[in-house]
Tab-separated table of C-alpha atoms and ligand atoms in Angstrom:
chain	number	residue	atom	x	y	z
A	537	MET	CA	0.000	0.000	0.000
A	538	LYS	CA	1.412	3.341	-0.952
A	539	TYR	CA	-0.969	5.642	0.872
A	540	LEU	CA	0.485	8.734	2.526
A	541	ASN	CA	0.605	8.705	6.321
A	542	VAL	CA	-1.158	11.255	8.510
A	543	HIS	CA	0.287	11.524	12.021
A	544	LEU	CA	-1.957	12.558	14.897
A	545	LYS	CA	-1.051	14.677	17.891
A	546	ALA	CA	-0.670	12.825	21.184
A	547	GLY	CA	-4.016	11.758	22.638
A	548	LYS	CA	-5.983	12.642	19.502
A	549	GLU	CA	-6.677	8.989	18.734
A	550	GLU	CA	-9.204	8.672	21.574
A	551	SER	CA	-12.347	9.236	19.472
A	552	LEU	CA	-10.986	6.877	16.812
A	553	LYS	CA	-10.592	4.158	19.411
A	554	ARG	CA	-14.331	4.551	19.884
A	555	PHE	CA	-14.743	4.260	16.098
A	556	HIS	CA	-15.865	7.813	15.459
A	557	PRO	CA	-15.356	8.240	11.713
A	558	TRP	CA	-14.071	11.845	11.513
A	559	ILE	CA	-10.639	13.324	12.132
A	560	PHE	CA	-10.571	17.074	12.587
A	561	SER	CA	-7.715	19.088	11.139
A	562	GLY	CA	-6.683	20.269	14.618
A	563	ALA	CA	-5.883	16.684	15.600
A	564	ILE	CA	-3.173	16.337	12.960
A	565	HIS	CA	0.495	16.714	13.919
A	566	HIS	CA	1.925	16.368	10.429
A	567	ILE	CA	1.404	14.621	7.107
A	568	GLU	CA	4.062	12.778	5.141
A	569	GLY	CA	3.875	14.432	1.749
A	570	GLU	CA	1.041	16.512	0.342
A	571	PRO	CA	-2.094	14.481	-0.287
A	572	GLU	CA	-4.631	15.877	-2.690
A	573	GLU	CA	-8.194	16.336	-1.578
A	574	GLY	CA	-9.986	13.010	-2.010
A	575	GLU	CA	-6.876	10.879	-1.735
A	576	VAL	CA	-6.833	7.817	0.531
A	577	VAL	CA	-4.516	8.291	3.535
A	578	ARG	CA	-3.393	6.133	6.458
A	579	VAL	CA	-3.723	7.579	9.925
A	580	LEU	CA	-1.173	6.861	12.663
A	581	THR	CA	-1.180	7.731	16.352
A	582	SER	CA	1.606	9.758	17.950
A	583	LYS	CA	3.157	6.384	18.867
A	584	ASN	CA	3.263	5.504	15.170
A	585	GLU	CA	0.556	2.876	15.475
A	586	PHE	CA	-1.927	2.441	12.642
A	587	ILE	CA	-5.441	3.493	13.612
A	588	ALA	CA	-7.491	4.167	10.464
A	589	VAL	CA	-7.573	4.619	6.724
A	590	GLY	CA	-9.790	7.197	5.070
A	591	HIS	CA	-10.381	9.974	2.544
A	592	PHE	CA	-8.368	13.119	3.007
A	593	GLN	CA	-10.247	16.389	2.657
A	594	ILE	CA	-9.653	20.095	3.003
A	595	GLY	CA	-11.675	21.730	5.761
A	596	SER	CA	-12.388	21.215	9.415
A	597	ILE	CA	-12.930	17.490	8.908
A	598	ALA	CA	-9.573	16.418	7.490
A	599	VAL	CA	-10.107	12.672	7.178
A	600	ARG	CA	-13.304	10.647	6.869
A	601	VAL	CA	-12.584	7.127	7.975
A	602	LEU	CA	-13.334	4.257	5.609
A	603	SER	CA	-11.827	1.484	7.698
A	604	PHE	CA	-10.222	0.841	11.051
A	605	ALA	CA	-8.290	-2.050	9.484
A	606	ASP	CA	-5.072	-1.505	7.565
A	607	GLU	CA	-6.553	-2.533	4.239
A	608	PRO	CA	-6.482	-1.265	0.661
A	609	ILE	CA	-9.477	0.753	-0.563
A	610	ASP	CA	-9.882	-1.175	-3.777
A	611	ALA	CA	-12.566	-2.906	-5.842
A	612	ALA	CA	-12.849	-5.716	-3.289
A	613	PHE	CA	-13.341	-3.193	-0.471
A	614	TRP	CA	-16.277	-1.479	-2.243
A	615	HIS	CA	-17.753	-4.816	-3.141
A	616	ARG	CA	-17.669	-5.978	0.493
A	617	ARG	CA	-19.159	-2.766	1.898
A	618	LEU	CA	-21.963	-2.592	-0.671
A	619	SER	CA	-22.763	-6.280	-0.175
A	620	VAL	CA	-23.180	-5.700	3.564
A	621	ALA	CA	-25.405	-2.676	2.879
A	622	TYR	CA	-27.591	-4.623	0.444
A	623	GLU	CA	-27.819	-7.615	2.768
A	624	MET	CA	-29.070	-5.304	5.527
A	625	ARG	CA	-31.789	-3.818	3.248
A	626	ARG	CA	-32.889	-7.330	2.432
A	627	ALA	CA	-32.904	-8.311	6.093
A	628	ILE	CA	-35.176	-5.397	7.037
A	629	GLY	CA	-37.490	-6.162	4.135
A	630	VAL	CA	-37.376	-2.930	2.106
A	631	ALA	CA	-35.402	-4.614	-0.675
A	632	THR	CA	-37.438	-7.819	-0.745
A	633	ARG	CA	-41.095	-6.719	-0.468
A	634	ALA	CA	-42.993	-7.157	-3.718
A	635	ASP	CA	-44.742	-3.796	-3.218
A	636	ASN	CA	-41.580	-1.759	-2.695
A	637	ASN	CA	-38.557	-0.960	-4.836
A	638	THR	CA	-37.622	2.406	-3.338
A	639	TYR	CA	-35.059	2.492	-0.545
A	640	ARG	CA	-31.747	3.899	0.589
A	641	LEU	CA	-28.957	1.427	-0.020
A	642	VAL	CA	-26.116	3.469	1.462
A	643	HIS	CA	-26.526	6.132	4.119
A	644	GLY	CA	-23.049	7.626	4.595
A	645	GLU	CA	-21.597	7.096	8.050
A	646	GLY	CA	-24.590	4.902	8.900
A	647	ASP	CA	-23.185	2.359	6.468
A	648	ASN	CA	-19.551	3.037	7.310
A	649	LEU	CA	-19.157	4.922	4.032
A	650	PRO	CA	-18.857	8.601	5.024
A	651	GLY	CA	-19.727	10.922	2.149
A	652	LEU	CA	-21.657	8.392	0.073
A	653	VAL	CA	-25.406	8.147	-0.498
A	654	ILE	CA	-27.075	5.618	-2.799
A	655	ASP	CA	-30.829	5.501	-3.289
A	656	VAL	CA	-32.540	2.767	-5.274
A	657	TYR	CA	-35.587	3.488	-7.431
A	658	GLY	CA	-36.657	0.308	-9.164
A	659	LYS	CA	-33.997	-0.537	-11.726
A	660	THR	CA	-32.093	2.717	-11.216
A	661	ALA	CA	-29.673	3.599	-8.442
A	662	VAL	CA	-28.820	7.242	-7.814
A	663	LEU	CA	-25.320	7.688	-6.480
A	664	GLN	CA	-24.433	10.885	-4.656
A	665	ALA	CA	-21.003	11.933	-3.384
A	666	HIS	CA	-20.793	14.379	-0.500
A	667	SER	CA	-16.998	14.238	-0.369
A	668	VAL	CA	-14.295	14.581	-2.976
A	669	GLY	CA	-12.989	11.168	-1.907
A	670	MET	CA	-16.225	9.471	-2.893
A	671	HIS	CA	-16.288	11.484	-6.121
A	672	VAL	CA	-12.811	10.245	-6.991
A	673	CYS	CA	-13.938	6.641	-6.325
A	674	ARG	CA	-17.256	6.913	-8.171
A	675	MET	CA	-16.351	4.596	-11.048
A	676	GLN	CA	-15.076	1.879	-8.728
A	677	ILE	CA	-18.173	2.263	-6.566
A	678	ALA	CA	-20.473	2.081	-9.602
A	679	GLN	CA	-18.683	-1.024	-10.810
A	680	ALA	CA	-19.056	-2.728	-7.424
A	681	LEU	CA	-22.687	-1.642	-7.234
A	682	ALA	CA	-23.438	-3.141	-10.643
A	683	GLU	CA	-21.887	-6.423	-9.488
A	684	VAL	CA	-23.560	-6.575	-6.087
A	685	MET	CA	-26.984	-5.688	-7.512
A	686	GLN	CA	-26.737	-7.583	-10.755
A	687	GLY	CA	-30.206	-8.473	-11.977
A	688	VAL	CA	-31.790	-5.739	-9.835
A	689	ILE	CA	-30.129	-2.531	-10.994
A	690	GLU	CA	-29.715	-1.699	-14.681
A	691	ASN	CA	-28.924	2.015	-14.470
A	692	ILE	CA	-26.669	4.066	-12.252
A	693	TYR	CA	-27.141	7.825	-12.255
A	694	TYR	CA	-24.482	10.037	-10.700
A	695	LYS	CA	-25.887	13.184	-9.105
A	696	SER	CA	-23.297	15.225	-7.236
A	697	GLU	CA	-23.341	18.596	-8.950
A	698	THR	CA	-24.649	20.353	-5.860
A	699	THR	CA	-23.322	18.151	-3.061
A	700	LEU	CA	-19.583	18.486	-3.552
A	701	PRO	CA	-17.517	21.356	-2.173
A	702	TYR	CA	-17.697	24.147	-4.737
A	703	LYS	CA	-14.065	25.126	-4.242
A	704	ALA	CA	-12.906	21.637	-5.196
A	705	ASP	CA	-13.655	22.695	-8.772
A	706	LEU	CA	-14.150	19.181	-10.084
A	707	GLY	CA	-16.156	20.361	-13.064
A	708	GLN	CA	-18.191	17.190	-12.998
A	709	GLU	CA	-21.702	16.888	-14.349
A	710	ASN	CA	-24.692	14.826	-13.405
A	711	GLY	CA	-25.287	11.881	-15.680
A	712	PHE	CA	-25.632	8.141	-16.121
A	713	ILE	CA	-22.542	6.062	-15.385
A	714	VAL	CA	-24.307	2.820	-16.268
A	715	GLY	CA	-27.356	2.392	-18.526
A	716	GLY	CA	-29.661	5.367	-19.142
A	717	SER	CA	-33.300	4.405	-18.871
A	718	PRO	CA	-35.791	7.269	-18.835
A	719	ASP	CA	-38.295	5.113	-16.936
A	720	ASN	CA	-38.529	6.892	-13.620
A	721	VAL	CA	-41.565	5.473	-11.861
A	722	ALA	CA	-40.697	3.921	-8.512
A	723	THR	CA	-42.946	2.047	-6.113
A	724	GLU	CA	-43.077	2.700	-2.382
A	725	TYR	CA	-45.313	0.403	-0.371
A	726	GLY	CA	-47.578	-0.068	-3.365
A	727	LEU	CA	-47.824	3.616	-4.317
A	728	LYS	CA	-46.222	4.912	-7.487
A	729	PHE	CA	-44.040	8.008	-7.820
A	730	HIS	CA	-42.350	9.816	-10.665
A	731	VAL	CA	-38.829	10.336	-9.380
A	732	ASP	CA	-37.062	13.304	-10.887
A	733	TRP	CA	-33.452	12.288	-10.380
A	734	LEU	CA	-32.374	14.622	-13.177
A	735	LYS	CA	-33.554	17.848	-11.596
A	736	GLY	CA	-35.301	16.940	-8.356
A	737	GLN	CA	-34.168	17.652	-4.814
A	738	LYS	CA	-31.772	15.275	-3.058
A	739	THR	CA	-31.641	12.120	-5.164
A	740	GLY	CA	-35.120	12.900	-6.525
A	741	PHE	CA	-37.346	11.742	-3.702
A	742	PHE	CA	-37.477	11.853	0.083
A	743	VAL	CA	-37.026	8.179	0.826
A	744	ASP	CA	-36.625	8.902	4.522
A	745	GLN	CA	-40.321	9.527	5.219
A	746	ARG	CA	-41.582	6.112	4.083
A	747	GLU	CA	-42.384	4.663	7.530
A	748	ASN	CA	-43.858	7.943	8.746
A	749	ARG	CA	-46.082	8.171	5.669
A	750	SER	CA	-47.176	4.638	6.342
A	751	LEU	CA	-48.078	5.537	9.931
A	752	LEU	CA	-50.096	8.496	8.653
A	753	GLU	CA	-52.172	6.184	6.501
A	754	ARG	CA	-53.522	4.593	9.688
A	755	TYR	CA	-54.838	7.947	10.925
A	756	ALA	CA	-56.320	9.255	7.693
A	757	GLN	CA	-59.750	7.630	7.627
A	758	GLY	CA	-62.464	10.257	7.234
A	759	ARG	CA	-60.112	13.166	7.892
A	760	SER	CA	-59.497	16.419	6.039
A	761	VAL	CA	-55.777	16.521	5.399
A	762	LEU	CA	-53.311	19.331	4.780
A	763	ASN	CA	-49.922	18.139	3.495
A	764	MET	CA	-47.722	21.189	3.893
A	765	PHE	CA	-44.305	21.122	2.114
A	766	CYS	CA	-45.587	18.218	0.033
A	767	TYR	CA	-42.765	18.035	-2.582
A	768	THR	CA	-43.744	14.941	-4.636
A	769	GLY	CA	-46.906	14.492	-2.592
A	770	GLY	CA	-45.698	11.459	-0.628
A	771	PHE	CA	-47.840	11.893	2.468
A	772	SER	CA	-50.898	12.835	0.386
A	773	PHE	CA	-51.208	9.472	-1.353
A	774	TYR	CA	-50.892	7.489	1.852
A	775	ALA	CA	-53.644	9.706	3.270
A	776	MET	CA	-55.836	9.074	0.219
A	777	ARG	CA	-55.282	5.336	0.413
A	778	GLY	CA	-56.070	5.521	4.121
A	779	GLY	CA	-59.521	6.907	3.352
A	780	ALA	CA	-59.082	10.644	3.825
A	781	LYS	CA	-62.130	12.729	2.984
A	782	LEU	CA	-60.110	15.470	1.342
A	783	VAL	CA	-56.387	16.102	0.796
A	784	HIS	CA	-54.746	19.443	0.072
A	785	SER	CA	-51.064	19.436	-0.888
A	786	VAL	CA	-49.083	22.667	-0.637
A	787	ASP	CA	-45.544	23.548	-1.729
A	788	SER	CA	-43.985	26.849	-2.771
A	789	SER	CA	-42.327	25.182	-5.759
A	790	ALA	CA	-44.443	25.002	-8.908
A	791	LYS	CA	-42.336	22.047	-10.066
A	792	ALA	CA	-43.151	20.156	-6.878
A	793	ILE	CA	-46.858	20.812	-7.385
A	794	ASP	CA	-46.597	19.614	-10.959
A	795	LEU	CA	-44.929	16.384	-9.768
A	796	THR	CA	-47.590	15.948	-7.100
A	797	ASN	CA	-50.366	16.309	-9.663
A	798	ARG	CA	-48.685	13.797	-11.952
A	799	ASN	CA	-48.369	11.384	-9.051
A	800	VAL	CA	-52.085	11.766	-8.273
A	801	GLU	CA	-52.781	10.696	-11.841
A	802	LEU	CA	-50.547	7.638	-11.393
A	803	ASN	CA	-52.247	6.461	-8.223
A	804	PHE	CA	-55.753	7.932	-8.066
A	805	PRO	CA	-56.583	9.218	-11.555
A	806	GLY	CA	-59.330	11.814	-11.502
A	807	ASP	CA	-59.873	11.501	-7.749
A	808	PRO	CA	-61.727	14.686	-6.735
A	809	ARG	CA	-60.547	14.498	-3.125
A	810	HIS	CA	-57.132	15.951	-3.985
A	811	THR	CA	-56.133	19.548	-4.755
A	812	ALA	CA	-52.597	20.977	-4.925
A	813	TYR	CA	-51.563	24.586	-4.329
A	814	ALA	CA	-48.280	26.263	-5.243
A	815	GLU	CA	-48.031	28.721	-2.397
A	816	ASP	CA	-45.798	29.823	0.454
A	817	ALA	CA	-46.447	27.848	3.636
A	818	PHE	CA	-46.828	30.818	5.944
A	819	LYS	CA	-49.178	32.618	3.568
A	820	TYR	CA	-51.298	29.527	3.133
A	821	LEU	CA	-51.454	28.834	6.872
A	822	ASP	CA	-52.516	32.438	7.469
A	823	ARG	CA	-55.288	32.447	4.922
A	824	MET	CA	-56.640	28.923	5.395
A	825	GLY	CA	-59.665	28.198	7.519
A	826	ASP	CA	-60.067	25.618	10.235
A	827	GLN	CA	-61.232	22.751	8.021
A	828	TYR	CA	-58.262	20.416	8.605
A	829	ASP	CA	-58.096	17.703	11.232
A	830	LEU	CA	-54.888	16.090	10.010
A	831	ILE	CA	-51.947	18.352	9.222
A	832	ILE	CA	-48.449	17.405	8.087
A	833	LEU	CA	-45.600	19.905	8.444
A	834	ASP	CA	-42.424	18.608	6.818
A	835	PRO	CA	-40.365	21.714	6.052
A	836	PRO	CA	-36.888	21.788	4.509
A	837	ALA	CA	-33.956	21.998	6.953
A	838	PHE	CA	-34.345	25.424	8.570
A	839	ALA	CA	-30.781	25.265	9.914
A	840	LYS	CA	-27.979	23.915	7.797
A	841	HIS	CA	-25.297	25.187	10.206
A	842	LYS	CA	-24.989	25.667	13.947
A	843	ASP	CA	-25.042	29.480	13.703
A	844	ALA	CA	-28.491	29.332	12.123
A	845	LEU	CA	-29.936	27.398	15.053
A	846	ARG	CA	-31.704	30.258	16.837
A	847	ASN	CA	-33.515	31.395	13.729
A	848	ALA	CA	-34.381	27.843	12.850
A	849	LEU	CA	-35.979	27.189	16.225
A	850	GLN	CA	-37.976	30.373	15.851
A	851	GLY	CA	-39.089	29.159	12.425
A	852	TYR	CA	-40.279	25.828	13.837
A	853	ARG	CA	-42.066	27.668	16.635
A	854	LYS	CA	-43.900	30.000	14.283
A	855	LEU	CA	-44.828	27.300	11.840
A	856	ASN	CA	-46.186	24.933	14.458
A	857	ALA	CA	-47.999	27.738	16.278
A	858	LYS	CA	-50.030	28.360	13.127
A	859	ALA	CA	-51.007	24.714	12.905
A	860	PHE	CA	-52.013	24.583	16.584
A	861	GLU	CA	-54.069	27.719	16.089
A	862	LYS	CA	-56.049	26.335	13.155
A	863	ILE	CA	-56.282	22.556	13.528
A	864	LYS	CA	-59.746	21.240	14.373
A	865	PRO	CA	-60.432	19.918	17.875
A	866	GLY	CA	-59.482	16.247	17.923
A	867	GLY	CA	-57.003	16.935	15.129
A	868	ILE	CA	-53.713	15.140	14.579
A	869	LEU	CA	-50.511	16.965	13.709
A	870	PHE	CA	-47.505	15.237	12.127
A	871	THR	CA	-44.628	17.684	12.551
A	872	PHE	CA	-41.001	17.184	11.476
A	873	SER	CA	-37.532	18.655	11.454
A	874	CYS	CA	-34.779	17.297	9.237
A	875	SER	CA	-32.081	19.754	10.377
A	876	GLN	CA	-29.140	17.829	11.705
A	877	VAL	CA	-28.101	20.619	14.094
A	878	VAL	CA	-31.559	20.755	15.670
A	879	THR	CA	-31.604	18.079	18.377
A	880	LYS	CA	-34.632	16.096	19.455
A	881	ASP	CA	-34.811	18.254	22.593
A	882	HIS	CA	-34.520	21.525	20.680
A	883	PHE	CA	-37.297	20.492	18.370
A	884	ARG	CA	-39.529	19.275	21.138
A	885	THR	CA	-39.053	22.528	23.026
A	886	ALA	CA	-39.928	24.569	19.924
A	887	VAL	CA	-43.107	22.547	19.375
A	888	PHE	CA	-43.923	22.665	23.089
A	889	THR	CA	-43.629	26.461	23.059
A	890	ALA	CA	-45.867	26.678	20.008
A	891	ALA	CA	-48.460	24.455	21.709
A	892	ALA	CA	-48.364	26.587	24.859
A	893	MET	CA	-48.920	29.737	22.777
A	894	SER	CA	-52.139	28.233	21.464
A	895	GLY	CA	-53.245	27.267	24.957
A	896	ARG	CA	-54.598	23.947	23.683
A	897	ARG	CA	-54.255	20.558	25.330
A	898	VAL	CA	-51.750	18.514	23.327
A	899	ARG	CA	-50.600	14.921	23.737
A	900	ILE	CA	-47.652	13.204	22.089
A	901	LEU	CA	-48.838	10.034	20.346
A	902	HIS	CA	-45.619	9.070	18.567
A	903	GLN	CA	-42.022	10.195	18.456
A	904	LEU	CA	-40.665	9.555	15.003
A	905	THR	CA	-37.265	9.323	13.447
A	906	GLN	CA	-35.580	8.163	10.257
A	907	PRO	CA	-36.305	4.654	8.946
A	908	ALA	CA	-34.092	1.584	9.216
A	909	ASP	CA	-32.606	2.042	5.748
A	910	HIS	CA	-31.156	5.355	7.045
A	911	PRO	CA	-29.335	3.726	9.968
A	912	VAL	CA	-27.384	5.622	12.585
A	913	ASN	CA	-23.863	4.390	13.197
A	914	ILE	CA	-23.798	3.900	16.973
A	915	TYR	CA	-20.344	5.512	17.097
A	916	HIS	CA	-21.593	8.534	15.131
A	917	PRO	CA	-24.704	9.805	16.896
A	918	GLU	CA	-24.596	12.955	14.728
A	919	GLY	CA	-26.086	10.762	12.010
A	920	GLU	CA	-29.524	11.025	13.583
A	921	TYR	CA	-31.179	13.899	11.753
A	922	LEU	CA	-34.894	13.297	11.220
A	923	LYS	CA	-37.213	14.057	14.129
A	924	GLY	CA	-40.963	13.954	14.185
A	925	LEU	CA	-43.833	14.211	16.615
A	926	VAL	CA	-47.380	13.031	16.130
A	927	LEU	CA	-49.659	15.094	18.330
A	928	TYR	CA	-53.282	14.874	19.326
A	929	VAL	CA	-54.734	18.344	19.694
A	930	GLU	CA	-57.904	18.673	21.801
B	317	LIG	N1	-42.754	16.063	2.649
B	317	LIG	C1	-41.975	15.841	1.460
B	317	LIG	C2	-40.570	16.426	1.539
B	317	LIG	C3	-40.525	17.883	1.841
B	317	LIG	S1	-39.065	18.673	1.325
B	317	LIG	C4	-41.961	14.350	1.142
B	317	LIG	O1	-42.530	13.558	1.892
B	317	LIG	O2	-41.366	13.987	0.128
B	317	LIG	C5	-39.406	20.338	1.628
B	317	LIG	C6	-40.298	21.008	0.597
B	317	LIG	O3	-40.618	22.297	1.107
B	317	LIG	C7	-39.673	21.257	-0.766
B	317	LIG	O4	-40.437	20.626	-1.751
B	317	LIG	C8	-39.703	22.776	-0.952
B	317	LIG	O5	-40.056	23.168	-2.275
B	317	LIG	C9	-40.771	23.190	0.015
B	317	LIG	N2	-40.669	24.556	0.558
B	317	LIG	C10	-39.562	25.227	0.916
B	317	LIG	N3	-39.884	26.441	1.429
B	317	LIG	C11	-41.239	26.532	1.396
B	317	LIG	C12	-42.185	27.534	1.789
B	317	LIG	N4	-41.787	28.689	2.338
B	317	LIG	N5	-43.493	27.292	1.615
B	317	LIG	C13	-43.911	26.115	1.065
B	317	LIG	N6	-43.060	25.156	0.673
B	317	LIG	C14	-41.746	25.346	0.828
């Protein structure tokens, strides 16, 4: 192995002994040579003992650990890691159910592959690099993926234009690495969705709400539903299948509303219960009446960085306060935050404050999180990002 060695300062190996997968730049004593961003490096303690191998990057996180064994990061490595990831998705059922072909195959640190996301939509996998290291390895990863999922996956689309550090100046474009099928209808628990991996948000769909949508279906019977921040309309179709009386989907993006309407046609053609509105959430919540007794609030991450936390919490407070103010007595509120920097406690406090402002009696029915195909590495608790509360509002 000819990887360059990174030497840590004394004592800076402690978190690595507990398998935390990041090495901050301040922990580094010196580097032998000058690795390029994205290069694989070996990490040694101050006593010259091997401790990890990972991708070197420029920034506050200097190395993202790929392995705690002194092994080459080669075709066999990717093959092994992707096989384990696929096996796990089969074990939890998302990759084996006849009514589902939409799931996350690789969830970064949660699958011991920091910086890599792979979502599967039927015969197409969308591969997304969040680090230069994963970008550099994309062809090897795609090759291993094609092998591991032979007979399942026919197309691999690479979508990292907006997820890689801008300054890295890699000049890469989104596009198919393998295959190129335009067929983009995926099935989630028996419901069909057009997935816009070319231009859509994230990898084209929010796979992480599947179990929470499924829970919503159980509460939808006979209710009037508002799906706020609907994007592709995910929650709306579960509500319709669950017997909702009426479903209104709202998103500020006209493209999202267009996708939602197309997805209605796929699942419930001509169903008069559904209407979609392209409108700002706060404006809609202000002008709407009190007809809803099931409301979903699934906003985009209000805080992407720690310094935005205060404003984000205020945003969650304001948003939820409007729902508490308007929801019908006996109503159920599904409310979420997907900001990583907003902890479960932060979010709960923001929602609590909003409830108190309304003066209504509120009970917590469920505390929700991300699904099993978005696992949290036990040594990397930061990987827990999705938080949700299901509330009964008297
Ligand atoms: N609930 C969705 C995912 C929501 S993603 C699902 O299950 O798939 C967040 C969505 O909020 C995006 O589609 C974005 O267009 C929308 N959005 C962002 N700001 C908004 C605003 N001020 N008002 C309404 N929608 C907004």
